[in-house]
Structures are given as C-alpha cells and as structure tokens.
C-alpha cells in the first residue's frame, strides 16, 4: 500500500511519465538522422518497367495503362495519390470503381481510374479562361490552378468525372499524371504505390486513341461514354474475357447532381429577358427586360469560385460555348438598355437575346450528357423564353392569355415524355426523376399546369405558378442530368 | 475560397495556388514529396494495423513530429508498398476526438484521481469477491512489451485471475490447431513461400482485401502457380484465382476430409515423410473411410469437376502451400478445420520446404505477440501455467517472485462474458479493443457489461462503443506515439518508433501500466520494467530454450538494421556482425515441437452448425471484412476522410438478385435483417457474387454483431462469426441517401 508520503511521489511519477510521453522520441534522434542519400530511388528499381525510358515522339503522348487482371481492389493508389501529392482531407485524383456481372453471372472487376489525359480533352475545350493546357511533349492535360475561375464548367464537360471542385480554394483541381515525378524519372504516385503493378505509363500514338477499346466497344469500359468524344489515352487491358451484361456497380444508383442555384437563376432570368425583348414593345417592358437580364448575368458571377479572375472569360471563345455565352450576355444586356432607351430597335435586342439563349443551349448540349441533348435543352430554354414572357405579359394584356396558355402547355408537353423514353442512355436520369427527385418532378408539372390553366382567369397567380414550375424545371435540369462517369464504387 | 488580386497577365501559369502542389526532392531516398511537407528527418515504424507488418518511413519535420509517411522500399515484408490503412496511419493520431484526459463517468479527471479510482475499485472487488471476480480483455494492437507488462501486472501484480485478448476473435483457432498438431503455436512459413509455390490453396481467406500487400507476393510468383480459393463468396481473391470453389458455408471440414480421402485414393501420400515425421496417419486414413467424395461431396455444394481439379493440382504440385484466415478460424469446429488443412500438408509432405506449408495468416499487427507474451492463453513466452519448472523460469527471466505466478490459466473471452453476465466477474479492464462492437451477440454482451461494478476502458478514443459504457476511460497514446515491437504473421519481429506526440494527458499503454503498478503498490516488482527495450531484454530471456527463442536478437537497433528478424533466433545462431537470413521457415529438418518430434494428425467427425437455417430464418448470414480501407470496428480508420471515401457510406447487405426479387427487394431498397437475437437495417445490394440463400454483411458496422450467435469452437473457444440464420424483409423503397 501507498504510505502517507506517497501523494507527492505519485504525482511526481505522473509528471515524469507525462514528460517522457511529451518528449521527442529518443529513437528518432538516434535513428532518423539519415544521411542525405539521393542514390535510393523510392521503391528501388521496382517500377522501372512501369514507366517509359524516353519521352513521347511526335504524334505520341503518355497514357495510363491499367492491367485489370492485376487490379484487385486494394485502393492503395487512391490513398497514395492523396498522400504523395499532399492533397486535401478527402481529395484524391484516383478512384477505384467496380464492374459487376448480371443476375446470373457471378463476376466482378475492380477498376482504378484517374484522368485519361485525352487527346481531345473536353475540359480544355470548355474552359472559358484557357486554364487547361495539353502539354505538347507529353500529352499530359495540365490544369493551371492560378488561371482557374472556379466556374466548374469543366466538371460538366468531362465525361469521366475527373476535375473536382475544391471549395476551400474556389478552383478545380485534377490529376497531372505527377508530371513533376515523371520529369525526375520517377513513377507517378499511383504507379509506384500499386502492390500489383497494375498501373503503368506507356507511350501511345495519339492517332490510335479514337480506335477500338479493349472490350470491343469504342468506350473505355462498359458504362463509359463513347471514346470518340474526347479520345482518352488510358488503356484497360486484360487477358480474360469480360462476360455479357457487365455494368458499373453504381449504374442503378445515380446520385442527384449539383443544383447550381446561381445558374438556375441566371438561365431563367436571362431567358425571361430575351422573351420580353422579343414580345415587349413598350419601354417599360424593355427596361424590365434589361433589369432582369442584368440580374441574370449578375447571378452567374455568384457561381464563380474566383470572380476577380473572370475578366479573362473571353479567352476561350474559339472553342468554349461558355466563353461565347458570356460574350453574348455581354452584348445582350447593354442592347436591352439601348432598346429601352430607344437608341436601337427592340427587335435588335430580341435577336441578341435569342443568340444568348442559343449560346446557353449549346453550353449544355456540348457536354454530351444524354439528358442535355440539343433538342431537349433547346425546347426547355426557348420554351421558357417564349412561355415565361407571354405569361408575364398576359398579366397586363388579356389578349395574350390564349397564346400564353398554349405556349405554357406546349412547353410542358415537350418535357412530359422523358420518363417514357426508351433511350437507354437516359436511364440514369429517369431513375433520378422517378426516385430521389420524384416529388419535385411531380410538383413541377402540377405548378406548370395549374399556372397555364389559371392564366385566363387569374393571370398574376397563373404567371407566378408557372414561374414556380419553371424554377423547379430548371433545378431538375441540373439535378437529373446524370453525368457520364467511369464505373464507381458502392 | 482564396481571394487575391489576379495577375495582370492573360494566363497565370504559376502563382500561390499552383505552388501548393509543387513537389520537391524529399531526400532520404524518398523521391519527390509535397513541398510543404518536406521532411527534416525520417524514422521507421512497422505499421500498427494488420499482421502483414509493413515497414513505413515516417517523414518528420524540424521538431521531430510526423508530417507524412511512405512505404519503406527496403523493408523485406512490403518492399515499398502499403495498403490504404498504412498510407493513412498518421491521420487517426490527429483526430479531434482523441481522449486527452482520464474520464470518470464522462467527466475529465487527472491521472492521480483516475489511478486512485482504478486501484480502489479493483482492489475492493478483489478483496470482497476474490481475484476470480476481476478480468482484463487485451488486444492484438499493442506492442509485445506492453502486452507482457499488462499480463504480468494484472495476474502477478494485481491478482486478477482472468484475462484474455481480442485475439480470441481472430487467432485462437490457429493457436490451438498448431499447438496440438506441431507441439507449439508455430506458423511455419515466410512470405517468400507465396512466391515459391506451384499451387496456393486459400481457404476462407481473402488476402486481396484483408492482406493486400501479401497478394503482391502471389502475383510476384514466377512459377505460373495454380491459385485456388475456397470461399462461399466470389471475393476479390476468388476473382483473381485460377480456380474458385464456392463452398456451402461451414462444410469446409467435410470438404477437406473428402479431399484427403481422394488424395489417399489417388496415391498422393508422401509415405516417407509421413513415416519419418508424423504420428497418427493410420488412424486418420481409417477415419477418412467415412468421407468418400462420391458419398459426401454433394453436401459441400462443390461439383465433382472442380473437386477433382483441386485434387489433381495438389497431387501434381511439387510445392503446395495452404493458407487460411478467418473463414476457417471463425467456425463452430474451427480447430479441426485448421487441422484438416494441416493434415493435408503433412500427408503430402508439403511442409518445411520452400513454397509449402499449412499457413495461418494472422489478423492484427501483434496477434502473434499476443500469442507469445500476453500471459493469457499461455504463461508468458509460450509456457504452461501448470508447469512449476516453467513458472520458475519465467519468474526468473521477468524478475518477479515465482509465487505470484498463477498455476492455472484464466477463462477465455466467452467465459469471461458469461461470468460477467452471471454476476461472478464484477470488474473488467478493457485495453485497446472494442468488445461492445466486435463480440458476438452484441446485445447480450452490452447487457452483461452494464452489470459490472466497475468497467475501465483504456483506449485512444473515449467515444468507442465500449468506452461509452465505461465508468473510467484511460486515455492511451497510439501507434506512432510510443515504441516497441510487433510480431507479424511470418514470425517477424519488427520495431515501431515514436514519431508523434500524444495529445493532452494521453500516455503510452506502457506508461499507464507503470503508473498502475505504482499506485497498486507493486511498483517494486516492476522496478526494472522501465522502458520497452528493457522489457524486450526480459522477453529474450523468457523465450530461452523455447521454439520462439529470440535470445540472438541484440536489440531494437538490430531489428531495425535487419528489416525485422523472424523467430527463432537463438543466441549464437548468427556470428557477431552477421545478419540472420531475411526469410526463414520452420521444420526444414522435419522435426516438430511435440515431445516425440513428430507432427500429429488430428481429426474429428464434423458436426452440424449450431444454428441451421429453417423456414423462419432461411438465409445464412456471412460476415467479414468489407474493404481494405476499413479496420475492424473503425475506431481509427473511421477518422480518415480519404479512407471513408473508399467504403460504402451505409451498411450494405449483399444478397443474390434472384433471392432479392423473390422478396420484392430491389437494388438500394432498405431491408431488415432479422436473426433470433436482433433486427437491424441495411441497404440491399444485389449481387450474384453471393450464393442463393446466403447474405453477407461487413463486420465494421456496429449493428452487425447484434445478429451473430453466441457460439464458439469448443477447442479454441473462438466465436463462430461465420454462420448464423437470418431472414430478410423489405423495409421501404429505394434509399439514395
């Protein structure tokens, strides 16, 4: 037992042990001060055969090669990418997904995926500020982090779900194939960390990149987008046959996409303004259109992670529909003001408005997302342009009630068949609309229909209801636009 | 979002955001590293998760604190590779919810108060009800030196009679099987055997997920091996195998007997080896007459063709290795099943040579240390409590009074739980484990725990399922915040260094044991137990003359220089200045550790499962590891955002699509899984990788063991996690959460 003098002793042992615990590990002092030995390449010569000895020649580029027979789902590549690149908490530029057999075929295959450093990168084509750069000598698609304005359009454009928005920094970041490591003769993080040597860097001829993929279809893997869109440089190889009916494990479970509230506001307001410019003749209407258009264009700025850098948004005009849309708005809003002031004919502002709406349509149609096919987006955007303006004007001009109602009904009629479509590429969007978005999808039609019906009797209530329906339509436009992606996990 | 005045150029090729991702040469042989985390020095540590025992290089900043890590290319176990848990090993240390002070009934107290409470309460129970009323539950996650300290402190210092470890849940079967068959708990292999085999047979083992770094060795095998996986599910390893036998759950013992019978019939017995080095083969052969494949194979669900392909592969292979993990160990007749595997290796002479062996792949980083040094299932160092000679030797080696060593072994985990439930054990000390999540039939376990007079949990986190039930929580430093040795699956002793400061008042388990010894008043008994390395010297002494003799290991420096050392290494085995061979296997001379030096054939007729399926509960529930990013009850892996991304966010029930449809269950539906014990919810995942009328749940979810059954293997007393009867009902439509 502890004696009376023990209290002091006891406390002192606690203090002693706490001090010992807080001390730097003595072992560290003794063993860690290794000499600066550059001769030890990481993992020795282990991965020498996994990276090319030379740089790509003309017409060639680097590409990932994934041996599926060696990918067994350990996911070390994901964790190593995170650690070796010093990325944020849950940030990694590699993912591991899963392909599975059908009901009668016990079969599965894990799939490691990262940026495919496409020969024709859709991210770069869509970027309004040229924040993507495809290196000529290596074909690596680099992202210029300081150039990025955080508009996220590359996320919509990439059919492989590669660029990821980094909220903390207000920009997008993505895989750079560890170009700094490759320059130093070292393998990328994922290549050097795969215990099974499933990932390698190979030199691939750019001309072949649109050619057939290993499993017969012109897509990287089942469920992936047609490779002719971006011509990805990754190759998936396997000596084993893939059974019929293989599908991504997450194929039946799409997640609702981002809502992008500023874009919802922007699209509705600018389309409303374009419609008012087309149908409105009196200055008050045109001033309202100008204010609405300006508000819409302004809303889009809220969408940016780096708004101060947005002044460069014209840089991408040669290829980027987003750049063109911004330029078109830049012309449209002043044109509305000029028309309202009587300096130019209202019809000129109307034309500028329609051009802007066309650019908006193309921004989404150009992403190749099935839900955003050109006819579907055009029907929605031009439909809103016409129907919203007419229902609004019907509040002050009763003669417009019937055309407004017809336009509103026509728009609803265009949207209605989506769930009945047999187009398999729409299935994921249909799942979203039937399940997680079911309530809003129904509410959208209830609001739209009741708004259309009420227009003659109670035009203001009719307009507001129809507007509410349009807002829901536009939220669903984003949320149900299931993106193309590589096979995901569960 | 970071703001800032944009540069007056059209394209900003560089800038603050770009520089965040600039890499720099890391030196120390590290290659390029993130510039912001460039190390000032590097230390080495053996990973503290699983029994693979990977070497990690810890990158340290100027203050000696870890800032990053990479896998160690020069370590012979992992050769520069790590699984996601290893890559993220530092993250759980920095978690914001670490226990930073002792907590008494949830309120922070200082160590003095905590120690007085701990000793006072345990002493009261022991004085009133005897040492039989107190118990401890240890772990395979702390270092050997700590384990030894705990075992001796609890039993010889404090007089606690009963103690066991969470290793009971994973390795007890292998221990029991090896002890009976080989005379000592001695996994015979080295990882090189994966590379040296012609035929690798994995039974109830999914190394692709559970031990990914070992699969590296399998793929590194240049002999174009036959890889056979025997598992009810089409696991990742089964996909990667050349032959998968989808066995009906828990017919493995019967199957292995059928296989042995077939091999005898085919004349594949290595008579010379059997006669020279084994005993009991004739009885075994006679016993097998009841297991003719043509009569019994049907019960296993395996077709004749696959069965014969396997028999042929074993017969034709010059080097056949058998590997087993939890699919075998966690069964109702697990020890006999493991021994049926051992029998196959013995009868075909596949042991003691490169690429052979009956090889148990262990679970936790120091399960093997626990097996030798925890002073629970055997007296420290693989000794026998009942043997006075052993007690005398151990007392001398550990410098403790011989009369303080108990003469009987305490109860196993399941009996401890029973005794608690019946009110006979009244004080429990749980160290580095989370029984309230991991033990079978969880509701019963928790109910028992609530009856305790005193329950103390010693852990890195005060919010584990178990710590939440505790009266007293002692905040422990974790792996990386202390030093000591681990023993991996291939008997390799590796050293792990202190590379981070523990938060707040957290203390290394070693320090906590010192403190308790002092407060208990038995500090003098442990006067020489001052540091882990000092204890390591005593462990060397305690193993002298044992099969696990490590007297030839000079100390931690030698362990570090050699990339770990496998036991045994007797004094004088290597000349001064020389290193032992990196890969060594046991039984090359055909001498086993039994008194007669012969390995024994052990067999027993298979019994039916404790809870067969029935009309009301028609599905077999299988449980196991979910992904390589999850460790057991996830008290640590759950702290890493990147690891959380690598496993499903909700509990998924794998169910065959046809069984699901028959019950109106679609992909993503919420379902109820109901056993006789409990009812839990999960999300349905339809997959033909499970067989009809079988479902699978990962063990990492806290609810899963509410379903499992209180049943243990009678020999090893390891719980039978791998089989219970459930039914599945649809709860509501699709959950997209």
PDB file of N, CA, C and O in Angstrom, chain A residues 262-317:
ATOM      1  N   UNK A 262     -27.109  29.550 -58.624  1.00  0.00           N
ATOM      2  CA  UNK A 262     -26.902  30.768 -59.425  1.00  0.00           C
ATOM      3  C   UNK A 262     -27.175  30.542 -60.906  1.00  0.00           C
ATOM      4  O   UNK A 262     -27.658  31.453 -61.594  1.00  0.00           O
ATOM      5  N   UNK A 263     -26.880  29.359 -61.387  1.00  0.00           N
ATOM      6  CA  UNK A 263     -27.126  29.087 -62.804  1.00  0.00           C
ATOM      7  C   UNK A 263     -28.614  28.928 -63.085  1.00  0.00           C
ATOM      8  O   UNK A 263     -29.104  29.328 -64.152  1.00  0.00           O
ATOM      9  N   UNK A 264     -29.332  28.347 -62.135  1.00  0.00           N
ATOM     10  CA  UNK A 264     -30.792  28.258 -62.278  1.00  0.00           C
ATOM     11  C   UNK A 264     -31.357  29.670 -62.432  1.00  0.00           C
ATOM     12  O   UNK A 264     -32.140  29.957 -63.347  1.00  0.00           O
ATOM     13  N   UNK A 265     -30.922  30.562 -61.541  1.00  0.00           N
ATOM     14  CA  UNK A 265     -31.400  31.951 -61.594  1.00  0.00           C
ATOM     15  C   UNK A 265     -30.977  32.612 -62.900  1.00  0.00           C
ATOM     16  O   UNK A 265     -31.777  33.266 -63.583  1.00  0.00           O
ATOM     17  N   UNK A 266     -29.724  32.436 -63.246  1.00  0.00           N
ATOM     18  CA  UNK A 266     -29.207  33.074 -64.455  1.00  0.00           C
ATOM     19  C   UNK A 266     -29.988  32.651 -65.699  1.00  0.00           C
ATOM     20  O   UNK A 266     -30.419  33.478 -66.501  1.00  0.00           O
ATOM     21  N   UNK A 267     -30.192  31.347 -65.836  1.00  0.00           N
ATOM     22  CA  UNK A 267     -30.853  30.858 -67.050  1.00  0.00           C
ATOM     23  C   UNK A 267     -32.286  31.369 -67.123  1.00  0.00           C
ATOM     24  O   UNK A 267     -32.741  31.856 -68.170  1.00  0.00           O
ATOM     25  N   UNK A 268     -33.003  31.287 -66.021  1.00  0.00           N
ATOM     26  CA  UNK A 268     -34.402  31.709 -66.057  1.00  0.00           C
ATOM     27  C   UNK A 268     -34.505  33.212 -66.308  1.00  0.00           C
ATOM     28  O   UNK A 268     -35.286  33.671 -67.157  1.00  0.00           O
ATOM     29  N   UNK A 269     -33.690  33.973 -65.607  1.00  0.00           N
ATOM     30  CA  UNK A 269     -33.779  35.438 -65.747  1.00  0.00           C
ATOM     31  C   UNK A 269     -33.376  35.894 -67.143  1.00  0.00           C
ATOM     32  O   UNK A 269     -34.030  36.744 -67.756  1.00  0.00           O
ATOM     33  N   UNK A 270     -32.286  35.335 -67.659  1.00  0.00           N
ATOM     34  CA  UNK A 270     -31.853  35.803 -68.992  1.00  0.00           C
ATOM     35  C   UNK A 270     -32.839  35.346 -70.070  1.00  0.00           C
ATOM     36  O   UNK A 270     -33.103  36.072 -71.033  1.00  0.00           O
ATOM     37  N   UNK A 271     -33.403  34.156 -69.898  1.00  0.00           N
ATOM     38  CA  UNK A 271     -34.369  33.700 -70.896  1.00  0.00           C
ATOM     39  C   UNK A 271     -35.667  34.507 -70.807  1.00  0.00           C
ATOM     40  O   UNK A 271     -36.283  34.830 -71.837  1.00  0.00           O
ATOM     41  N   UNK A 272     -36.051  34.843 -69.606  1.00  0.00           N
ATOM     42  CA  UNK A 272     -37.221  35.714 -69.428  1.00  0.00           C
ATOM     43  C   UNK A 272     -36.964  37.054 -70.116  1.00  0.00           C
ATOM     44  O   UNK A 272     -37.796  37.571 -70.867  1.00  0.00           O
ATOM     45  N   UNK A 273     -35.755  37.579 -69.895  1.00  0.00           N
ATOM     46  CA  UNK A 273     -35.401  38.864 -70.501  1.00  0.00           C
ATOM     47  C   UNK A 273     -35.420  38.769 -72.021  1.00  0.00           C
ATOM     48  O   UNK A 273     -35.923  39.673 -72.715  1.00  0.00           O
ATOM     49  N   UNK A 274     -34.882  37.665 -72.549  1.00  0.00           N
ATOM     50  CA  UNK A 274     -34.874  37.509 -74.009  1.00  0.00           C
ATOM     51  C   UNK A 274     -36.293  37.453 -74.545  1.00  0.00           C
ATOM     52  O   UNK A 274     -36.611  38.054 -75.585  1.00  0.00           O
ATOM     53  N   UNK A 275     -37.184  36.761 -73.831  1.00  0.00           N
ATOM     54  CA  UNK A 275     -38.581  36.672 -74.257  1.00  0.00           C
ATOM     55  C   UNK A 275     -39.259  38.039 -74.214  1.00  0.00           C
ATOM     56  O   UNK A 275     -39.992  38.426 -75.137  1.00  0.00           O
ATOM     57  N   UNK A 276     -39.024  38.772 -73.132  1.00  0.00           N
ATOM     58  CA  UNK A 276     -39.607  40.114 -73.025  1.00  0.00           C
ATOM     59  C   UNK A 276     -39.116  40.992 -74.166  1.00  0.00           C
ATOM     60  O   UNK A 276     -39.868  41.789 -74.742  1.00  0.00           O
ATOM     61  N   UNK A 277     -37.829  40.849 -74.516  1.00  0.00           N
ATOM     62  CA  UNK A 277     -37.281  41.655 -75.614  1.00  0.00           C
ATOM     63  C   UNK A 277     -37.948  41.292 -76.928  1.00  0.00           C
ATOM     64  O   UNK A 277     -38.157  42.149 -77.797  1.00  0.00           O
ATOM     65  N   UNK A 278     -38.320  40.025 -77.081  1.00  0.00           N
ATOM     66  CA  UNK A 278     -38.955  39.598 -78.333  1.00  0.00           C
ATOM     67  C   UNK A 278     -40.405  40.069 -78.411  1.00  0.00           C
ATOM     68  O   UNK A 278     -40.889  40.455 -79.468  1.00  0.00           O
ATOM     69  N   UNK A 279     -41.124  39.982 -77.265  1.00  0.00           N
ATOM     70  CA  UNK A 279     -42.564  40.248 -77.324  1.00  0.00           C
ATOM     71  C   UNK A 279     -42.939  41.630 -76.796  1.00  0.00           C
ATOM     72  O   UNK A 279     -43.999  42.142 -77.111  1.00  0.00           O
ATOM     73  N   UNK A 280     -42.079  42.223 -75.977  1.00  0.00           N
ATOM     74  CA  UNK A 280     -42.414  43.520 -75.404  1.00  0.00           C
ATOM     75  C   UNK A 280     -42.074  44.636 -76.385  1.00  0.00           C
ATOM     76  O   UNK A 280     -41.079  44.558 -77.109  1.00  0.00           O
ATOM     77  N   UNK A 281     -42.911  45.645 -76.432  1.00  0.00           N
ATOM     78  CA  UNK A 281     -42.633  46.746 -77.346  1.00  0.00           C
ATOM     79  C   UNK A 281     -42.457  48.061 -76.579  1.00  0.00           C
ATOM     80  O   UNK A 281     -41.747  48.953 -77.023  1.00  0.00           O
ATOM     81  N   UNK A 282     -43.131  48.174 -75.443  1.00  0.00           N
ATOM     82  CA  UNK A 282     -43.062  49.456 -74.733  1.00  0.00           C
ATOM     83  C   UNK A 282     -41.791  49.526 -73.896  1.00  0.00           C
ATOM     84  O   UNK A 282     -41.258  48.508 -73.486  1.00  0.00           O
ATOM     85  N   UNK A 283     -41.269  50.732 -73.700  1.00  0.00           N
ATOM     86  CA  UNK A 283     -40.010  50.908 -72.953  1.00  0.00           C
ATOM     87  C   UNK A 283     -40.056  50.280 -71.572  1.00  0.00           C
ATOM     88  O   UNK A 283     -39.059  49.726 -71.124  1.00  0.00           O
ATOM     89  N   UNK A 284     -41.212  50.356 -70.897  1.00  0.00           N
ATOM     90  CA  UNK A 284     -41.275  49.785 -69.542  1.00  0.00           C
ATOM     91  C   UNK A 284     -40.916  48.313 -69.580  1.00  0.00           C
ATOM     92  O   UNK A 284     -40.137  47.823 -68.751  1.00  0.00           O
ATOM     93  N   UNK A 285     -41.513  47.601 -70.545  1.00  0.00           N
ATOM     94  CA  UNK A 285     -41.217  46.179 -70.669  1.00  0.00           C
ATOM     95  C   UNK A 285     -39.735  45.966 -70.941  1.00  0.00           C
ATOM     96  O   UNK A 285     -39.084  45.083 -70.375  1.00  0.00           O
ATOM     97  N   UNK A 286     -39.201  46.831 -71.840  1.00  0.00           N
ATOM     98  CA  UNK A 286     -37.788  46.666 -72.189  1.00  0.00           C
ATOM     99  C   UNK A 286     -36.873  46.992 -70.999  1.00  0.00           C
ATOM    100  O   UNK A 286     -35.845  46.353 -70.811  1.00  0.00           O
ATOM    101  N   UNK A 287     -37.262  47.994 -70.216  1.00  0.00           N
ATOM    102  CA  UNK A 287     -36.479  48.284 -69.004  1.00  0.00           C
ATOM    103  C   UNK A 287     -36.543  47.114 -68.030  1.00  0.00           C
ATOM    104  O   UNK A 287     -35.545  46.744 -67.417  1.00  0.00           O
ATOM    105  N   UNK A 288     -37.752  46.526 -67.913  1.00  0.00           N
ATOM    106  CA  UNK A 288     -37.884  45.349 -67.059  1.00  0.00           C
ATOM    107  C   UNK A 288     -36.966  44.223 -67.565  1.00  0.00           C
ATOM    108  O   UNK A 288     -36.257  43.557 -66.809  1.00  0.00           O
ATOM    109  N   UNK A 289     -36.979  44.066 -68.920  1.00  0.00           N
ATOM    110  CA  UNK A 289     -36.120  43.044 -69.516  1.00  0.00           C
ATOM    111  C   UNK A 289     -34.655  43.339 -69.214  1.00  0.00           C
ATOM    112  O   UNK A 289     -33.876  42.431 -68.869  1.00  0.00           O
ATOM    113  N   UNK A 290     -34.269  44.604 -69.342  1.00  0.00           N
ATOM    114  CA  UNK A 290     -32.872  44.975 -69.099  1.00  0.00           C
ATOM    115  C   UNK A 290     -32.485  44.659 -67.656  1.00  0.00           C
ATOM    116  O   UNK A 290     -31.411  44.090 -67.384  1.00  0.00           O
ATOM    117  N   UNK A 291     -33.399  45.032 -66.727  1.00  0.00           N
ATOM    118  CA  UNK A 291     -33.111  44.768 -65.313  1.00  0.00           C
ATOM    119  C   UNK A 291     -33.009  43.264 -65.068  1.00  0.00           C
ATOM    120  O   UNK A 291     -32.090  42.781 -64.375  1.00  0.00           O
ATOM    121  N   UNK A 292     -33.956  42.516 -65.628  1.00  0.00           N
ATOM    122  CA  UNK A 292     -33.963  41.060 -65.438  1.00  0.00           C
ATOM    123  C   UNK A 292     -32.699  40.439 -66.028  1.00  0.00           C
ATOM    124  O   UNK A 292     -32.043  39.587 -65.408  1.00  0.00           O
ATOM    125  N   UNK A 293     -32.367  40.870 -67.247  1.00  0.00           N
ATOM    126  CA  UNK A 293     -31.169  40.333 -67.909  1.00  0.00           C
ATOM    127  C   UNK A 293     -29.925  40.641 -67.107  1.00  0.00           C
ATOM    128  O   UNK A 293     -29.049  39.772 -66.926  1.00  0.00           O
ATOM    129  N   UNK A 294     -29.845  41.877 -66.597  1.00  0.00           N
ATOM    130  CA  UNK A 294     -28.670  42.257 -65.807  1.00  0.00           C
ATOM    131  C   UNK A 294     -28.599  41.423 -64.535  1.00  0.00           C
ATOM    132  O   UNK A 294     -27.523  40.946 -64.140  1.00  0.00           O
ATOM    133  N   UNK A 295     -29.764  41.222 -63.911  1.00  0.00           N
ATOM    134  CA  UNK A 295     -29.793  40.402 -62.692  1.00  0.00           C
ATOM    135  C   UNK A 295     -29.340  38.982 -63.012  1.00  0.00           C
ATOM    136  O   UNK A 295     -28.575  38.368 -62.248  1.00  0.00           O
ATOM    137  N   UNK A 296     -29.807  38.460 -64.124  1.00  0.00           N
ATOM    138  CA  UNK A 296     -29.432  37.093 -64.519  1.00  0.00           C
ATOM    139  C   UNK A 296     -27.939  36.986 -64.756  1.00  0.00           C
ATOM    140  O   UNK A 296     -27.275  36.070 -64.236  1.00  0.00           O
ATOM    141  N   UNK A 297     -27.421  37.945 -65.531  1.00  0.00           N
ATOM    142  CA  UNK A 297     -25.983  37.911 -65.808  1.00  0.00           C
ATOM    143  C   UNK A 297     -25.197  38.059 -64.503  1.00  0.00           C
ATOM    144  O   UNK A 297     -24.184  37.390 -64.292  1.00  0.00           O
ATOM    145  N   UNK A 298     -25.717  38.930 -63.627  1.00  0.00           N
ATOM    146  CA  UNK A 298     -25.048  39.128 -62.334  1.00  0.00           C
ATOM    147  C   UNK A 298     -25.063  37.859 -61.503  1.00  0.00           C
ATOM    148  O   UNK A 298     -24.072  37.530 -60.842  1.00  0.00           O
ATOM    149  N   UNK A 299     -26.193  37.132 -61.529  1.00  0.00           N
ATOM    150  CA  UNK A 299     -26.302  35.914 -60.730  1.00  0.00           C
ATOM    151  C   UNK A 299     -25.205  34.925 -61.091  1.00  0.00           C
ATOM    152  O   UNK A 299     -24.693  34.204 -60.224  1.00  0.00           O
ATOM    153  N   UNK A 300     -24.829  34.938 -62.370  1.00  0.00           N
ATOM    154  CA  UNK A 300     -23.836  33.949 -62.805  1.00  0.00           C
ATOM    155  C   UNK A 300     -22.500  34.158 -62.092  1.00  0.00           C
ATOM    156  O   UNK A 300     -21.741  33.215 -61.902  1.00  0.00           O
ATOM    157  N   UNK A 301     -22.238  35.412 -61.712  1.00  0.00           N
ATOM    158  CA  UNK A 301     -20.955  35.687 -61.044  1.00  0.00           C
ATOM    159  C   UNK A 301     -20.885  34.967 -59.689  1.00  0.00           C
ATOM    160  O   UNK A 301     -19.829  34.528 -59.252  1.00  0.00           O
ATOM    161  N   UNK A 302     -22.072  34.843 -59.047  1.00  0.00           N
ATOM    162  CA  UNK A 302     -22.117  34.169 -57.738  1.00  0.00           C
ATOM    163  C   UNK A 302     -21.660  32.722 -57.843  1.00  0.00           C
ATOM    164  O   UNK A 302     -21.334  32.077 -56.855  1.00  0.00           O
ATOM    165  N   UNK A 303     -21.683  32.247 -59.055  1.00  0.00           N
ATOM    166  CA  UNK A 303     -21.363  30.848 -59.290  1.00  0.00           C
ATOM    167  C   UNK A 303     -19.845  30.610 -59.293  1.00  0.00           C
ATOM    168  O   UNK A 303     -19.383  29.481 -59.162  1.00  0.00           O
ATOM    169  N   UNK A 304     -19.074  31.687 -59.408  1.00  0.00           N
ATOM    170  CA  UNK A 304     -17.635  31.534 -59.613  1.00  0.00           C
ATOM    171  C   UNK A 304     -16.884  31.426 -58.283  1.00  0.00           C
ATOM    172  O   UNK A 304     -17.200  32.115 -57.318  1.00  0.00           O
ATOM    173  N   UNK A 305     -15.859  30.601 -58.277  1.00  0.00           N
ATOM    174  CA  UNK A 305     -15.017  30.498 -57.095  1.00  0.00           C
ATOM    175  C   UNK A 305     -13.981  31.600 -57.041  1.00  0.00           C
ATOM    176  O   UNK A 305     -13.499  31.961 -55.965  1.00  0.00           O
ATOM    177  N   UNK A 306     -13.619  32.140 -58.185  1.00  0.00           N
ATOM    178  CA  UNK A 306     -12.606  33.198 -58.266  1.00  0.00           C
ATOM    179  C   UNK A 306     -13.134  34.308 -59.166  1.00  0.00           C
ATOM    180  O   UNK A 306     -12.631  34.523 -60.292  1.00  0.00           O
ATOM    181  N   UNK A 307     -14.172  35.055 -58.696  1.00  0.00           N
ATOM    182  CA  UNK A 307     -14.822  36.024 -59.596  1.00  0.00           C
ATOM    183  C   UNK A 307     -13.875  37.126 -60.088  1.00  0.00           C
ATOM    184  O   UNK A 307     -14.043  37.627 -61.199  1.00  0.00           O
ATOM    185  N   UNK A 308     -12.864  37.442 -59.268  1.00  0.00           N
ATOM    186  CA  UNK A 308     -11.971  38.532 -59.684  1.00  0.00           C
ATOM    187  C   UNK A 308     -11.170  38.177 -60.936  1.00  0.00           C
ATOM    188  O   UNK A 308     -10.680  39.059 -61.638  1.00  0.00           O
ATOM    189  N   UNK A 309     -11.043  36.894 -61.166  1.00  0.00           N
ATOM    190  CA  UNK A 309     -10.254  36.490 -62.324  1.00  0.00           C
ATOM    191  C   UNK A 309     -11.109  36.313 -63.572  1.00  0.00           C
ATOM    192  O   UNK A 309     -10.619  35.904 -64.627  1.00  0.00           O
ATOM    193  N   UNK A 310     -12.405  36.609 -63.423  1.00  0.00           N
ATOM    194  CA  UNK A 310     -13.331  36.306 -64.517  1.00  0.00           C
ATOM    195  C   UNK A 310     -13.153  37.231 -65.719  1.00  0.00           C
ATOM    196  O   UNK A 310     -13.705  36.966 -66.779  1.00  0.00           O
ATOM    197  N   UNK A 311     -12.364  38.273 -65.551  1.00  0.00           N
ATOM    198  CA  UNK A 311     -12.205  39.187 -66.683  1.00  0.00           C
ATOM    199  C   UNK A 311     -11.563  38.505 -67.888  1.00  0.00           C
ATOM    200  O   UNK A 311     -11.618  38.988 -68.987  1.00  0.00           O
ATOM    201  N   UNK A 312     -10.988  37.319 -67.652  1.00  0.00           N
ATOM    202  CA  UNK A 312     -10.328  36.630 -68.766  1.00  0.00           C
ATOM    203  C   UNK A 312     -11.283  35.689 -69.509  1.00  0.00           C
ATOM    204  O   UNK A 312     -10.851  34.892 -70.337  1.00  0.00           O
ATOM    205  N   UNK A 313     -12.591  35.827 -69.182  1.00  0.00           N
ATOM    206  CA  UNK A 313     -13.508  34.798 -69.674  1.00  0.00           C
ATOM    207  C   UNK A 313     -13.676  34.787 -71.190  1.00  0.00           C
ATOM    208  O   UNK A 313     -14.223  33.852 -71.736  1.00  0.00           O
ATOM    209  N   UNK A 314     -13.199  35.797 -71.871  1.00  0.00           N
ATOM    210  CA  UNK A 314     -13.312  35.810 -73.335  1.00  0.00           C
ATOM    211  C   UNK A 314     -12.248  34.942 -74.002  1.00  0.00           C
ATOM    212  O   UNK A 314     -12.350  34.609 -75.167  1.00  0.00           O
ATOM    213  N   UNK A 315     -11.212  34.545 -73.218  1.00  0.00           N
ATOM    214  CA  UNK A 315     -10.056  33.883 -73.823  1.00  0.00           C
ATOM    215  C   UNK A 315     -10.424  32.601 -74.576  1.00  0.00           C
ATOM    216  O   UNK A 315      -9.801  32.258 -75.568  1.00  0.00           O
ATOM    217  N   UNK A 316     -11.448  31.924 -74.095  1.00  0.00           N
ATOM    218  CA  UNK A 316     -11.749  30.621 -74.677  1.00  0.00           C
ATOM    219  C   UNK A 316     -12.741  30.661 -75.828  1.00  0.00           C
ATOM    220  O   UNK A 316     -13.216  29.609 -76.253  1.00  0.00           O
ATOM    221  N   UNK A 317     -13.028  31.854 -76.354  1.00  0.00           N
ATOM    222  CA  UNK A 317     -14.158  31.985 -77.289  1.00  0.00           C
ATOM    223  C   UNK A 317     -14.057  31.097 -78.519  1.00  0.00           C
ATOM    224  O   UNK A 317     -15.055  30.709 -79.113  1.00  0.00           O
TER     225      UNK A 317
END
